[in-house]
Structure formats: structure tokens, C-alpha cells
XYZ file of C-alpha atoms in Angstrom:
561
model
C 0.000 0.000 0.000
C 1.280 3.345 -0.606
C 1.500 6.314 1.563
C 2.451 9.978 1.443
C 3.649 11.986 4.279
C 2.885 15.865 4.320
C 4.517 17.965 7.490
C 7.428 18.179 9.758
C 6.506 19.423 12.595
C 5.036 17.044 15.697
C 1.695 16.511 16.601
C 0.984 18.937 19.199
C -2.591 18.678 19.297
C -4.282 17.575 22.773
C -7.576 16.673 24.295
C -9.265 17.677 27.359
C -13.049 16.970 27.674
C -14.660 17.452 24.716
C -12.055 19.936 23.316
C -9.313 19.719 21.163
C -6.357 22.403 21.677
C -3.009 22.657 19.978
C -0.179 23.768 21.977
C 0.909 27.247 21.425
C 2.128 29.935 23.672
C -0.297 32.278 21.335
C -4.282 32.608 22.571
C -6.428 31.125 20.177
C -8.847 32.933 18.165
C -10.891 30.847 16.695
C -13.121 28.139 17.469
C -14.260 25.467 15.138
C -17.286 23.198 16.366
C -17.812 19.913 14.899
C -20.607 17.731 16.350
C -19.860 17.806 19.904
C -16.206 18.795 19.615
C -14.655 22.393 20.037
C -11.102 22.710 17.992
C -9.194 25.874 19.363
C -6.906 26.488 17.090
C -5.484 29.749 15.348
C -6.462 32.049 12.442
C -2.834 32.951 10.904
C -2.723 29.008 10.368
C -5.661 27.950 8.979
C -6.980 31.210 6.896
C -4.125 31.489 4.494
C -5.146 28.092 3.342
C -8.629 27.748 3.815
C -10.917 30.224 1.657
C -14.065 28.788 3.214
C -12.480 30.154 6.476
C -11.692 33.519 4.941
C -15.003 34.143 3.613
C -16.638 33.423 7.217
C -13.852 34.965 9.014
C -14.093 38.418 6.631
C -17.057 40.368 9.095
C -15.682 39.283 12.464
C -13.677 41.831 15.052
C -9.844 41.223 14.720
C -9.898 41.681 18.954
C -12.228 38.923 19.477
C -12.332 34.856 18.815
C -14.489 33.699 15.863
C -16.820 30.645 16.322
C -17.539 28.383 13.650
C -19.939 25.649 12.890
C -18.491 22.944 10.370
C -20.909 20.060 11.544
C -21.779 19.659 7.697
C -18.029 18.902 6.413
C -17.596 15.480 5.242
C -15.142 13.151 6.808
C -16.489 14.491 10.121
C -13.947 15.892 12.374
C -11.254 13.001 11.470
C -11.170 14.479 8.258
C -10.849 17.935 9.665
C -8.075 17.255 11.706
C -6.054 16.372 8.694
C -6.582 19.680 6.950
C -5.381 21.668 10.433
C -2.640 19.490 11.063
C -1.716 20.540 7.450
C -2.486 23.690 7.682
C -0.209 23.910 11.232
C 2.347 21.367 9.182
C 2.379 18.321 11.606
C 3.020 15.673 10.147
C -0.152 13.540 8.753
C 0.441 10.187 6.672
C -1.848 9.840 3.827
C -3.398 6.424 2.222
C -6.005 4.600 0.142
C -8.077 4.604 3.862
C -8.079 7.870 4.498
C -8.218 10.052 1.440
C -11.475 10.190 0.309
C -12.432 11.404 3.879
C -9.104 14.625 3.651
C -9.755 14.957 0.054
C -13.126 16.294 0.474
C -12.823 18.301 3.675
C -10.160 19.895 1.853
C -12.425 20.505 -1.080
C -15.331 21.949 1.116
C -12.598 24.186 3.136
C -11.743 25.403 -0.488
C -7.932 24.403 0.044
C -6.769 25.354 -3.052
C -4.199 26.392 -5.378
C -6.741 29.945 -5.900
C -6.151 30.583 -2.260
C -2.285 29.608 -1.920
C -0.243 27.677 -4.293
C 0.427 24.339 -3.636
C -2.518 24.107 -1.758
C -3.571 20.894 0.207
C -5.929 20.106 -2.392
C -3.363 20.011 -4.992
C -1.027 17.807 -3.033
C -3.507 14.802 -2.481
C -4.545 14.663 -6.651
C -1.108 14.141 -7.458
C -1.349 11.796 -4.634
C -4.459 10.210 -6.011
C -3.113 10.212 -9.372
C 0.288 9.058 -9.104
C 0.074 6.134 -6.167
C -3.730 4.916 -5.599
C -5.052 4.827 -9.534
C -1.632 2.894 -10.260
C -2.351 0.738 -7.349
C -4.546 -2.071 -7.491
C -6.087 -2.574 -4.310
C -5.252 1.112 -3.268
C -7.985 1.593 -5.929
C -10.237 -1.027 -4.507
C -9.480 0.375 -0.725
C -9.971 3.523 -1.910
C -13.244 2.903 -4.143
C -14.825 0.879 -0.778
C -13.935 4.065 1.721
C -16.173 6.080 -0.923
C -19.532 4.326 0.437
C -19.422 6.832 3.849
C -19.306 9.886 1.269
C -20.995 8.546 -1.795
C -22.186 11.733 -3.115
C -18.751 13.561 -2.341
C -17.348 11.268 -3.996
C -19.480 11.277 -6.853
C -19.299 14.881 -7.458
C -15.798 14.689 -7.234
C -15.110 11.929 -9.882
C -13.405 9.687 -7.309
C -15.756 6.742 -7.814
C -15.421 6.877 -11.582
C -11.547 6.862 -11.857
C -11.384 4.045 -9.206
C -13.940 1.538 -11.349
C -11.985 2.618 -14.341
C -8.981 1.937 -12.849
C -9.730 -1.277 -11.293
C -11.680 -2.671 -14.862
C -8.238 -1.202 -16.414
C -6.122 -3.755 -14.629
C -8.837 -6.581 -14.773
C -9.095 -6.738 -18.666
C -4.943 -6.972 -18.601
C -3.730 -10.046 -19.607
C -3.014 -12.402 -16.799
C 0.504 -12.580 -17.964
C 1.278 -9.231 -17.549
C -0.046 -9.055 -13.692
C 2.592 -7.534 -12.145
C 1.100 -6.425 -9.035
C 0.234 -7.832 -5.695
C -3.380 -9.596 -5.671
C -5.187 -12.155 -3.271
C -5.937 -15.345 -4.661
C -6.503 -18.019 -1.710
C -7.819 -21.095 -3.211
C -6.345 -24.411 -2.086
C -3.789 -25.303 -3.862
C -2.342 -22.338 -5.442
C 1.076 -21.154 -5.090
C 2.440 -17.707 -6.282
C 5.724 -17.845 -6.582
C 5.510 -21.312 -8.387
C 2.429 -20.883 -10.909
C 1.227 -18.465 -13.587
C -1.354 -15.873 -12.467
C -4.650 -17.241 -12.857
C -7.663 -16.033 -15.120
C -9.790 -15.355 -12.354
C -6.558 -13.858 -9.922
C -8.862 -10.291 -9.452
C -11.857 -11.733 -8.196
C -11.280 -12.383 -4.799
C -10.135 -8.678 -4.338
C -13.107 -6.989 -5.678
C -15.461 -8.893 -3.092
C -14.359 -6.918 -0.188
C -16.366 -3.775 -2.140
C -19.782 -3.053 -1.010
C -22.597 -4.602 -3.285
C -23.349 -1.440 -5.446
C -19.590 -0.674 -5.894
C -19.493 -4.422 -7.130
C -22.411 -4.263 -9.103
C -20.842 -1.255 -11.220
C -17.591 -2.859 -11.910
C -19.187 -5.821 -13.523
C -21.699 -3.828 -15.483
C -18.294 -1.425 -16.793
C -16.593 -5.333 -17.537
C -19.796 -6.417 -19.316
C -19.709 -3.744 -21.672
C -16.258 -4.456 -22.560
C -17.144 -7.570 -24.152
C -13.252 -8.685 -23.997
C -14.003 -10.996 -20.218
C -15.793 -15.151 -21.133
C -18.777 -15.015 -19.254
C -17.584 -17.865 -17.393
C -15.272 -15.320 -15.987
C -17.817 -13.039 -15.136
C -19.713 -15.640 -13.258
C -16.890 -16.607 -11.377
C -16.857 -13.024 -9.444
C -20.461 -13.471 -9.035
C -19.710 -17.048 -7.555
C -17.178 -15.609 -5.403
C -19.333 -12.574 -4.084
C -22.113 -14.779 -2.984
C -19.820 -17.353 -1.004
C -18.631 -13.847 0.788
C -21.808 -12.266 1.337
C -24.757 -14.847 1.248
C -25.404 -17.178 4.106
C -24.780 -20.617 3.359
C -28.067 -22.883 3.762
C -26.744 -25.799 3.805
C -25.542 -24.721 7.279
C -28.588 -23.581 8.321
C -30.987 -26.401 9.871
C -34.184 -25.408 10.753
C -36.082 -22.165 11.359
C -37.049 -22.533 14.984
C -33.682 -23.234 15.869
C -31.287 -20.724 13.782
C -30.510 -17.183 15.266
C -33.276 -15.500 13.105
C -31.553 -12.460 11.490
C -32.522 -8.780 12.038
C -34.586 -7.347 9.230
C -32.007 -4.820 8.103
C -29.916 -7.886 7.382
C -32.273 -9.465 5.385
C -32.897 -6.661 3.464
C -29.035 -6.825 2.505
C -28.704 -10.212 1.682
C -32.258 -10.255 -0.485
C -30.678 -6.988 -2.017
C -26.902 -9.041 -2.709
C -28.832 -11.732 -4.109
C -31.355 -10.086 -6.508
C -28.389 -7.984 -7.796
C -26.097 -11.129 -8.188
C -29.122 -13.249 -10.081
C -29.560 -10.046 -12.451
C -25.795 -10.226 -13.280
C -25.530 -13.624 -14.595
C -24.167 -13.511 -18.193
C -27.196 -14.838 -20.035
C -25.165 -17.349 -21.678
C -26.163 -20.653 -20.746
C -22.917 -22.691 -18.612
C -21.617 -19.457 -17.813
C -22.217 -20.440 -13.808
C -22.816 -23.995 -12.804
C -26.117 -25.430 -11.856
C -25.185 -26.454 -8.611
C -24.402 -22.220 -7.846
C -28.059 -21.560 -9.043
C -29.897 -24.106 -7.037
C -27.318 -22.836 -4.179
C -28.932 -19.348 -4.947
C -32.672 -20.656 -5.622
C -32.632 -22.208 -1.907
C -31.298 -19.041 -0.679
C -33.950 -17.140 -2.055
C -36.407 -19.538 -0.694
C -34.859 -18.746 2.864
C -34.784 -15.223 1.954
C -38.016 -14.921 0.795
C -37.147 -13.282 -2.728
C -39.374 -11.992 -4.760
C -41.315 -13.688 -7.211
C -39.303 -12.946 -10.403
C -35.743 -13.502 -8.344
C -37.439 -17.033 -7.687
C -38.547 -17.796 -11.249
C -35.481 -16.653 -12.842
C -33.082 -18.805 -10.711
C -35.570 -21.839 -11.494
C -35.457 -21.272 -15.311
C -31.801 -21.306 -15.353
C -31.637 -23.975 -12.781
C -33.465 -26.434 -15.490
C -31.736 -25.717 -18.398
C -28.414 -26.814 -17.104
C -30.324 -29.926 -14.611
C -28.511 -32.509 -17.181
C -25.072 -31.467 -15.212
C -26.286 -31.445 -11.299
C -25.444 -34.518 -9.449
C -27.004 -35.532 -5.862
C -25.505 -33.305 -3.660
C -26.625 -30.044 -5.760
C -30.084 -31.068 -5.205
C -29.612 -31.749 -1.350
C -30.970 -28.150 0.748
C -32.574 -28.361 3.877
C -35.991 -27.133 4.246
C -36.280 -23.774 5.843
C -40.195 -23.462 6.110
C -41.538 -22.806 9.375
C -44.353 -25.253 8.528
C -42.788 -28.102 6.866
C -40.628 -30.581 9.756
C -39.417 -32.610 6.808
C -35.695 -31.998 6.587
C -34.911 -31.685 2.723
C -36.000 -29.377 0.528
C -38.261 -31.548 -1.687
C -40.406 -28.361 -3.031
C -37.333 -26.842 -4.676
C -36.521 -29.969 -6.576
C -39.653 -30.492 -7.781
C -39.863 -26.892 -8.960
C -36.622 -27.070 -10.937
C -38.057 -30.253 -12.489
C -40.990 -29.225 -13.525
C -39.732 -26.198 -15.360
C -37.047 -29.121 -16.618
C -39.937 -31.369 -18.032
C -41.929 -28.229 -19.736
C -38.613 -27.388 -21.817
C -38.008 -30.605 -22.866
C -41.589 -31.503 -23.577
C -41.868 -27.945 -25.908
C -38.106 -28.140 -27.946
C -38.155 -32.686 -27.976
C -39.355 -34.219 -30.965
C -40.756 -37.855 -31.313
C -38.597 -39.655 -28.862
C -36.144 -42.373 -30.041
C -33.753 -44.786 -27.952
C -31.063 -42.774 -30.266
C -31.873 -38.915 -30.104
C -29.815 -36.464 -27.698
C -33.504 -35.643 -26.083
C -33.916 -39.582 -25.374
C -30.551 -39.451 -23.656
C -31.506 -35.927 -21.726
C -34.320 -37.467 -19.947
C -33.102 -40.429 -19.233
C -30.180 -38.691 -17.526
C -32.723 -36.617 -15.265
C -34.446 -39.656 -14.778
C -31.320 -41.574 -13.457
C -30.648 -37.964 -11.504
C -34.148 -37.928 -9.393
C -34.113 -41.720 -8.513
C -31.193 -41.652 -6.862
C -31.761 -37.891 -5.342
C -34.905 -39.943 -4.146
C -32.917 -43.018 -2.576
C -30.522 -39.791 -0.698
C -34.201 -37.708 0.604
C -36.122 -41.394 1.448
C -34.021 -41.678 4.701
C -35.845 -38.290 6.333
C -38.261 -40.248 8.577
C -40.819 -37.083 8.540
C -40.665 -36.775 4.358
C -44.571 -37.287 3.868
C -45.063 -39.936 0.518
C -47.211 -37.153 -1.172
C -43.662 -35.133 -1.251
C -41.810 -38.781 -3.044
C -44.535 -39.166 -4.819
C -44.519 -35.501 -6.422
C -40.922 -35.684 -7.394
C -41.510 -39.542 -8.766
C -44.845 -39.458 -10.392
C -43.579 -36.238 -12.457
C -41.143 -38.002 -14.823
C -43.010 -39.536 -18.153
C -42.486 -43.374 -18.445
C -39.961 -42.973 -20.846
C -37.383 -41.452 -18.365
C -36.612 -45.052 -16.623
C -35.674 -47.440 -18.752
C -35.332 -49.379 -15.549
C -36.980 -48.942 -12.220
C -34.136 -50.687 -9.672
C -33.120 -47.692 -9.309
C -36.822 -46.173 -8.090
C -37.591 -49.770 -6.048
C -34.337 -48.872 -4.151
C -35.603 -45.555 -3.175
C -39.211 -46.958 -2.156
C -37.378 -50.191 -0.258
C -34.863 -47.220 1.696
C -38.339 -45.109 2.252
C -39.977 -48.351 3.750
C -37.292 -49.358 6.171
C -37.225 -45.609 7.537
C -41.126 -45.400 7.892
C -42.072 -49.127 9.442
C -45.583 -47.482 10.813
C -46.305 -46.474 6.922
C -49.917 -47.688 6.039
C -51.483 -49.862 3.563
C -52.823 -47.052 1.538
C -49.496 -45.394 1.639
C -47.527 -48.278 0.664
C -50.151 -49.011 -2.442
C -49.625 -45.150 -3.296
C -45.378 -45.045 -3.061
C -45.612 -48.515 -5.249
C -48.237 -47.902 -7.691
C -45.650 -46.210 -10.275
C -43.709 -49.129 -9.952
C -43.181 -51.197 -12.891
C -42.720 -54.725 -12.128
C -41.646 -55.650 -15.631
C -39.003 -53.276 -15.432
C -37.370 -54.496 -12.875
C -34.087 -56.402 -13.414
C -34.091 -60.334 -12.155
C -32.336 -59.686 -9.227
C -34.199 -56.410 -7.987
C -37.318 -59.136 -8.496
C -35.919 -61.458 -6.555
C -35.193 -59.216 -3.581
C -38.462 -57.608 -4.482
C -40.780 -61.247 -3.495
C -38.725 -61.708 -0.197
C -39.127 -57.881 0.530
C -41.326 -57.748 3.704
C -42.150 -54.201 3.806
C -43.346 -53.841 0.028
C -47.263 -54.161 -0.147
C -48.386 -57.634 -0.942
C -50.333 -56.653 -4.649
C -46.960 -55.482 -5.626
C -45.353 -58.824 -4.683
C -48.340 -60.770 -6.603
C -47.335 -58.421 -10.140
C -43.778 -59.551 -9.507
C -45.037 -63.393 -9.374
C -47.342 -63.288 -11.877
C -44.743 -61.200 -13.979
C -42.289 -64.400 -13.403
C -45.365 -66.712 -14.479
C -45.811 -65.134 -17.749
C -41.921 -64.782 -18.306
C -40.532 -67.018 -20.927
C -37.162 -67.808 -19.473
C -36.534 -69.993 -17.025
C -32.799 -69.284 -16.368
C -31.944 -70.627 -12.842
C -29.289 -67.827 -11.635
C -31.398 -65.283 -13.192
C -34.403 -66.195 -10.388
C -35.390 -67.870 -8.218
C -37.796 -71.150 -8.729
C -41.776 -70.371 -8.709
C -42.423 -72.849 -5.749
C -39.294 -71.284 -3.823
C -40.726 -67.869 -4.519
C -44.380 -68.699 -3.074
C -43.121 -70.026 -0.562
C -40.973 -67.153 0.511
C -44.068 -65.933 1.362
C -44.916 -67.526 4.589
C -47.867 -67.248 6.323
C -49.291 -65.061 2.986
C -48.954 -67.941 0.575
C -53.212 -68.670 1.072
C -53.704 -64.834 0.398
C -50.668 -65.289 -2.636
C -52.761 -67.757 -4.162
C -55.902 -65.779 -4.054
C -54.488 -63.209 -5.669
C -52.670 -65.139 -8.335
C -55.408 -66.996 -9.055
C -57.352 -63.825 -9.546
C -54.126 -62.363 -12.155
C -54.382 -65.618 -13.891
C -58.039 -65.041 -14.575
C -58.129 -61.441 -15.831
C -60.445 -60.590 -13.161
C -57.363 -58.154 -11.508
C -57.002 -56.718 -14.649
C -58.964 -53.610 -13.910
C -57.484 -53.225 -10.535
C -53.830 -53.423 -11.798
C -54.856 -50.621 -14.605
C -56.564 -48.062 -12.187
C -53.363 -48.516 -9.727
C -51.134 -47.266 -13.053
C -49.140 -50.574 -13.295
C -48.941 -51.511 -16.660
C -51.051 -54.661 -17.745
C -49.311 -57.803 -18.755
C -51.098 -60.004 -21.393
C -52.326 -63.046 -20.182
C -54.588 -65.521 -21.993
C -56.667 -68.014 -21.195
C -54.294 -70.815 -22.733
C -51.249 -69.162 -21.597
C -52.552 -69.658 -18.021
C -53.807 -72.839 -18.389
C -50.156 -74.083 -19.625
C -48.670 -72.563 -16.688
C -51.276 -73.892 -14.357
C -50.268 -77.407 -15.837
C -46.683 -76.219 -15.656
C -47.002 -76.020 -12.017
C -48.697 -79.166 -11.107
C -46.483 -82.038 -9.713
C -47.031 -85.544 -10.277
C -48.471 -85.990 -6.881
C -51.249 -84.119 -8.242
C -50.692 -81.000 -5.891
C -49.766 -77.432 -6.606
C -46.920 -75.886 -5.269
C -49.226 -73.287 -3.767
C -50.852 -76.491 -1.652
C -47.467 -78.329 -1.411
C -46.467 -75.367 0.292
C -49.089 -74.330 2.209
C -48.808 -78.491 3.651
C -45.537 -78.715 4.103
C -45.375 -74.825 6.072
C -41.755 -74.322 4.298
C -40.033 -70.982 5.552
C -37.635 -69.094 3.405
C -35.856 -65.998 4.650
C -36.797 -62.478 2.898
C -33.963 -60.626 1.461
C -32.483 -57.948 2.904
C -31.867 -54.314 1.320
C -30.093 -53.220 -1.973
């Protein structure tokens, strides 16, 4: 950081209540008041530098002390103090932190070269000039110490030629970085790599949100930066200044923050979602859904929301698990994950690709988009399944929402109802008919079915369509299943109700059920059923169904996948 050093002489100035003297075997004769601070001080040293002083000083009696209210300079009486220790020549060090605050006092005391050449004024330009604009984060110190006297500062041009500056040095080419920057992230050594692209990014955070804001509006316009560059800073500025949700569990039991905090963050946020180069990849997906749950926990407006969501599902094809994963911060959900959000950014997904996809074949890019998704929300299901207070309306939202064509398989959404099951043992009937009913048993590979007719906790109809699926199966592989008869009597103590409820399948008098509960109808003719019916007979003229139900066989049910 530079610094300039104006004065010889040492500070003589002293306090004593609320008044501020400088020591001097001459009286004072004039009094300068400053919010609730009396300077005593003299006129030979601060008129023949101050023409503000002058012009006040011009009516008064010579034989009498002049009082003066400044309570309207800027800087306060900090900044005053500078311009009489100047004006008395003590010695006063000048830098990026406090020149804003001298150079305006000066300007409002009129200290300048019209009232005595090389005036204080004059001194702290060539000050600004030569060290803080060649400076980097002089300029950025500098440009963040303008916020106390914005419209000083304005007026001045000091605000301008700081952002100017500071863009200046960020368009240079990272080779020819020269100067000192901050650049923390793990990994990175100075002295052993070459600068990075994104080396000024960390150093423009400290700057207050508006300051920010202007600097990447005056890059924008440049057109020279990759948006991906752009969205970095963004990136960065939001880790700095945005709580972090996923740190955050639940509203009753987080310090709730002060309203004039919330108002700063919503205000950071809504400025950092309207800065996002519009160029799709230019931030990652997992940063937007970051920002969409913070806006939840926020309470953003409307648009904020719907814009982060939109963005959210056009780049949904790159999030993996833990992008999805935000806790819930609604006073009047007790569910832990943010389900809502998800199913938000999914919708939006599905409307896009239902709009711009044509026919769909196993081969086009649009086959392979939403099977990706669908891959993506079965297994973000399997993660969310273990919150023992996630309601099955909430699964079933995200589940039921994909078209069929999304799974080409469903092990994937049978682990994430067998995970949901173990966690919720007091789930009803109904409830276990509802989580299952988008279940396709025919998509289910043979050993997800195998696990599937020892599985305890799934809902016995389901177990039936798995059996009755195996019936009507051609192949009769032994390591791809497991024998009928074995599989019945897996059963236990359900193998009367099991052969009910085959019996029923085998019929076509189920058929109706099976349809309404949205599990796709298998084919199954009257001669087809016959043969297997004949199929399973053994030569003592009993069915394995009865030989099973005599001989009270027991196999163990599987266990998880």
C-alpha cells in the first residue's frame, strides 16, 4: 500500500473533555465546532489556506475569537483534523483509507491552489493520481472508503476513476499481472504458478454490493471478459456475502436475522441473479440451485425465484445428488430436505423438454436428456427417502412427475421406495399401495425381483405383479431367479392370500385393478394360463401353492439393496 507523508513538525494537538487544543504559547482565536467537539486552534494558520475560512472569518472583530460551525463537512472531524494538522504542518500520513475522507474536507474548506499555491488540495490529486489509480487494491481500498461519502465522492469523480482503474487492470492479460493480488484457493502457489484467469476476483469482493455491481456492469460492456469469468466473481461474491443454507438447519432453531440484514442479503442476491451472463454454462447449476434455496430462505421476490428456477433447469442434465440436497427452511414443513425446490426445478425441466423434444427415439440427444434426469431424481430420491418425517405425497410428487420414458429401468426407483420403507415401518397400507403404484414390475431387473418377493415391507399386490410377472416370463434361467415354488413359498404365512391373488391375475379378473393402480397390464390368456397352471402341477397331483401351504416351508426375505 502506498502512503504519502505531508509535514514536519510534531503533533501537538491535545484533548481535554470534549475539546481539542493545539499547543501554542499564542491565545487562540478561533473556534471550530464539529458535532460535539470544540477545535481551538489559530487564524494565521488555517486562513491562508482555507478560503471557506476567509469568507466566514471576513465580518468578524480582529480583537475577538471567531466561532464556527463545520458540523456539515464530510469526513467528520477526522477528516478535519487532517486539513489543520496541514495547515499547522504536523506531520499527517496519507493512504487509500483515508483520502477520500481529507480529500473532500479539503475541497469543502476550499484548500486550493486559488487561495495559496500548492494548496492541500493540490497535493492529495497528485497523490491520487500518481500512487492509488496505479495501485490495485489502493484503488479497490480507496473505491470501498467512498460508500461513507458517496455523493462527495461522486461529485468529485473519485468513484469513476477508481472503477476505471480497477476494470483497467482486470481486462490486462493475466501474464502481464505484475502487481500484488489475493488469490486463496487451495492449492495455489504464487511464486511457483502463472497468475490465474480469475486472480482479481477475490479482491473486488471486499467492495460493497453497489460498488461491485458497477464494476461488472463497466466489464460487461467491454465484451473482452468469457462469461464464465464473469460468473466466477459473481460465484465468489455470494460465497462472501450470502449465508450458506446448507448450514442452516431449521427455522425454529437458527438465530433468526434482524430485518435490516435481510434486506441486505435479499438486495446481494437479486443484484447477483440479475448479473448472470445470459449465456447458458456461464455459472454452474449447482451455484443456481445454491442461490434458488437461498432465495427460498430469503423470501425473494417472485421474479428472483422464477429466474433462478429457469436457469436452474436448463443446465439440470449437469447437477449430481448433492446439488439437489438443501434443507428445508419453512416454518411449517418438519421434513428436513428441501423436496419443493426440486420439484420446482423439475418441472420447469420437463416443460422445456416436452416444448423443444421431438418424437422420442432410444437414439436422439432428447432420449438421452431425460433419461439422464431420470437416473438424476431416482437416486436424489434413494438420498431424501431416509428423512423419517418426508410425507409420501412429497416422493410421490418428485416420482410421479417423470413420463415413463425417463426409466428405462426402475431398480433404481424400487431402491428408493425399499430405503423409504425401512425408515417409515408405521407407513400404512394405503401409503404403501400409493409409493408402489408407479412401480413397474416388468421393469425391474431379475435380481431387484428377486429381492423384491422376499421384501417384507413392500405391499403384498406389488409382490403378486412380480409373481405373476415371473409366471408369464418365458425364461426360465436358474441364476437369473429364483424357482416359482421357492418364490411362493418365501411368502410364509401369505402364501393362502398369494394364491388368491394369483389366481385372480391368472383369470383377468385383476385386470382392472392393476390398470386403475397405473401398473402396466401384462397379457395373459386363457391358454397361456392354463399351460402354466399345468406347468405347475407335480405328479403328486398337488400345486406348489398347496405343497407349500402343507408342508409350512419358511424361506428368509432378502435384505436391502
Amino acid at each position: 500500500m502506498k502512503f504519502m507523508k505531508l509535514g514536519t513538525r510534531p503533533d501537538t494537538f491535545y484533548t481535554e473533555e470534549a475539546t481539542r487544543s493545539v499547543v501554542s504559547d499564542i491565545p487562540n482565536d478561533l473556534v471550530i465546532q464539529i458535532s460535539n467537539i470544540n477545535y481551538l486552534l489559530h487564524q494565521f494558520s488555517l486562513l491562508p489556506k482555507c478560503g471557506l475560512l476567509q469568507r466566514l472569518c471576513a465580518d468578524s472583530d480582529d480583537s475577538s475569537a471567531v466561532t464556527i460551525q463545520l458540523h456539515d463537512i464530510p469526513g467528520g472531524e477526522d477528516a478535519f483534523e487532517l486539513c489543520a494538522k496541514y495547515c499547522y504542518g504536523i506531520t499527517i500520513n496519507l493512504s487509500a483509507h483515508n483520502f477520500v475522507s481529507a480529500f473532500c474536507a479539503a475541497k469543502f474548506l476550499r484548500m486550493t491552489e486559488a487561495v495559496e499555491k500548492g494548496n492541500f488540495v493540490l497535493k492529495l490529486e497528485a497523490f491520487f493520481n500518481s500512487c492509488i489509480l496505479v495501485g490495485w487494491k489502493d484503488s479497490i481500498i480507496t473505491l470501498q472508503t467512498t460508500v461513507k461519502l458517496t455523493e462527495w465522492s461522486e461529485n468529485l469523480g473519485i468513484i469513476r476513476r477508481c472503477i476505471d482503474s480497477i476494470v483497467g487492470k482486470i481486462l490486462t492479460p493475466p501474464a502481464k499481472v505484475t502487481w500484488s493480488y489475493t488469490y486463496t484457493r487451495l492449492g495455489f502457489n504464487k511464486q511457483q504458478q502463472l497468475v490465474p484467469k480469475d486472480w482479481w476476483t477475490e479482491d473486488i469482493s471486499d467492495l460493497d454490493i453497489d460498488l461491485f455491481r458497477c464494476i461488472i456492469i463497466a466489464i460487461k460492456s467491454t465484451h473482452m471478459l468469457p462469461p464464465q469469468l464473469i460468473g466466477e466473481a459473481l460465484h465468489v461474491y455470494a460465497c462472501r456475502w450470502l449465508p450458506d443454507t446448507t448450514k442452516i438447519t431449521r427455522p425454529e432453531s437458527s438465530v433468526s436475522q434482524t430485518d435490516e440484514v435481510t434486506d441486505k442479503h435479499r438486495k446481494i442476491l437479486e443484484i447477483i441473479v440479475n448479473k448472470i451472463p445470459s449465456d447458458k454454462g456461464s455459472v454452474s447449476v449447482g451455484f443456481l440451485l445454491r442461490l434458488l434455496s437461498i432465495a427460498n430462505y430469503l423470501g425473494a421476490s417472485t421474479v428472483t425465484k422464477t429466474e433462478l428456477i429457469r436457469r436452474s433447469s436448463q443446465q439440470l442434465e449437469e447437477a449430481t445428488v448433492s446439488d439437489l440436497l438443501f434443507p428445508s427452511h419453512s416454518s411449517s414443513n418438519q421434513y428436513y430436505y428441501d423436496i419443493d425446490l426440486v420439484a420446482a426445478v423439475l418441472e420447469s425441466f420437463l416443460l422445456l423438454w416436452r416444448r423443444t423434444s421431438p418424437a422420442p427415439t432410444e437414439n436422439t440427444q432428447f432420449m438421452r436428456s431425460i433419461r439422464k434426469i431420470g437416473k438424476l431424481v431416482d437416486s436424489y430420491l434413494q438420498a431424501v427417502a431416509t428423512d423419517i418425517n418426508l410425507p409420501v405425497s412429497k416422493v410421490l410428487s418428485v416420482a410421479e412427475a417423470l413420463p415413463d420414458i425417463a426409466r428405462k429401468d426402475h431398480d433404481d426407483l424400487y431402491r428408493a421406495i425399499n430405503i423409504y420403507l425401512k425408515k417409515h415401518p408405521d407407513l400404512s397400507k394405503a401409503d404403501k399401495k400409493r409409493l408402489c403404484r408407479k412401480l413397474d414390475c416388468q421393469k425391474l431387473s431379475p435380481e431387484v425381483r428377486t429381492h423384491a418377493v422376499k421384501n417384507e415391507r413392500l405391499p403384498l399386490r406389488t409382490v403378486v405383479q412380480v409373481l405373476f410377472f415371473e409366471q408369464e416370463k418365458g425364461s426360465r434361467e436358474n441364476d437369473h431367479r429364483m424357482p416359482t415354488q421357492e418364490l411362493l413359498l418365501s411368502r410364509g404365512k401369505q402364501i393362502p392370500i398369494l394364491r388368491d391373488e394369483l389366481s385372480k391375475l391368472q383369470l383377468g379378473s385383476y385386470e382392472q385393478t392393476i390398470r386403475s393402480d397405473g401398473i402396466p397390464r401384462t397379457p395373459a390368456t386363457s391358454e397361456s394360463s392354463t399351460r402354466d397352471d399345468q406347468k405347475l402341477k407335480r405328479p403328486d397331483k398337488r400345486t406348489p401353492l398347496e405343497a407349500g401351504k402343507k408342508g409350512g416351508e419358511r424361506t428368509n426375505r432378502g435384505g436391502g439393496i
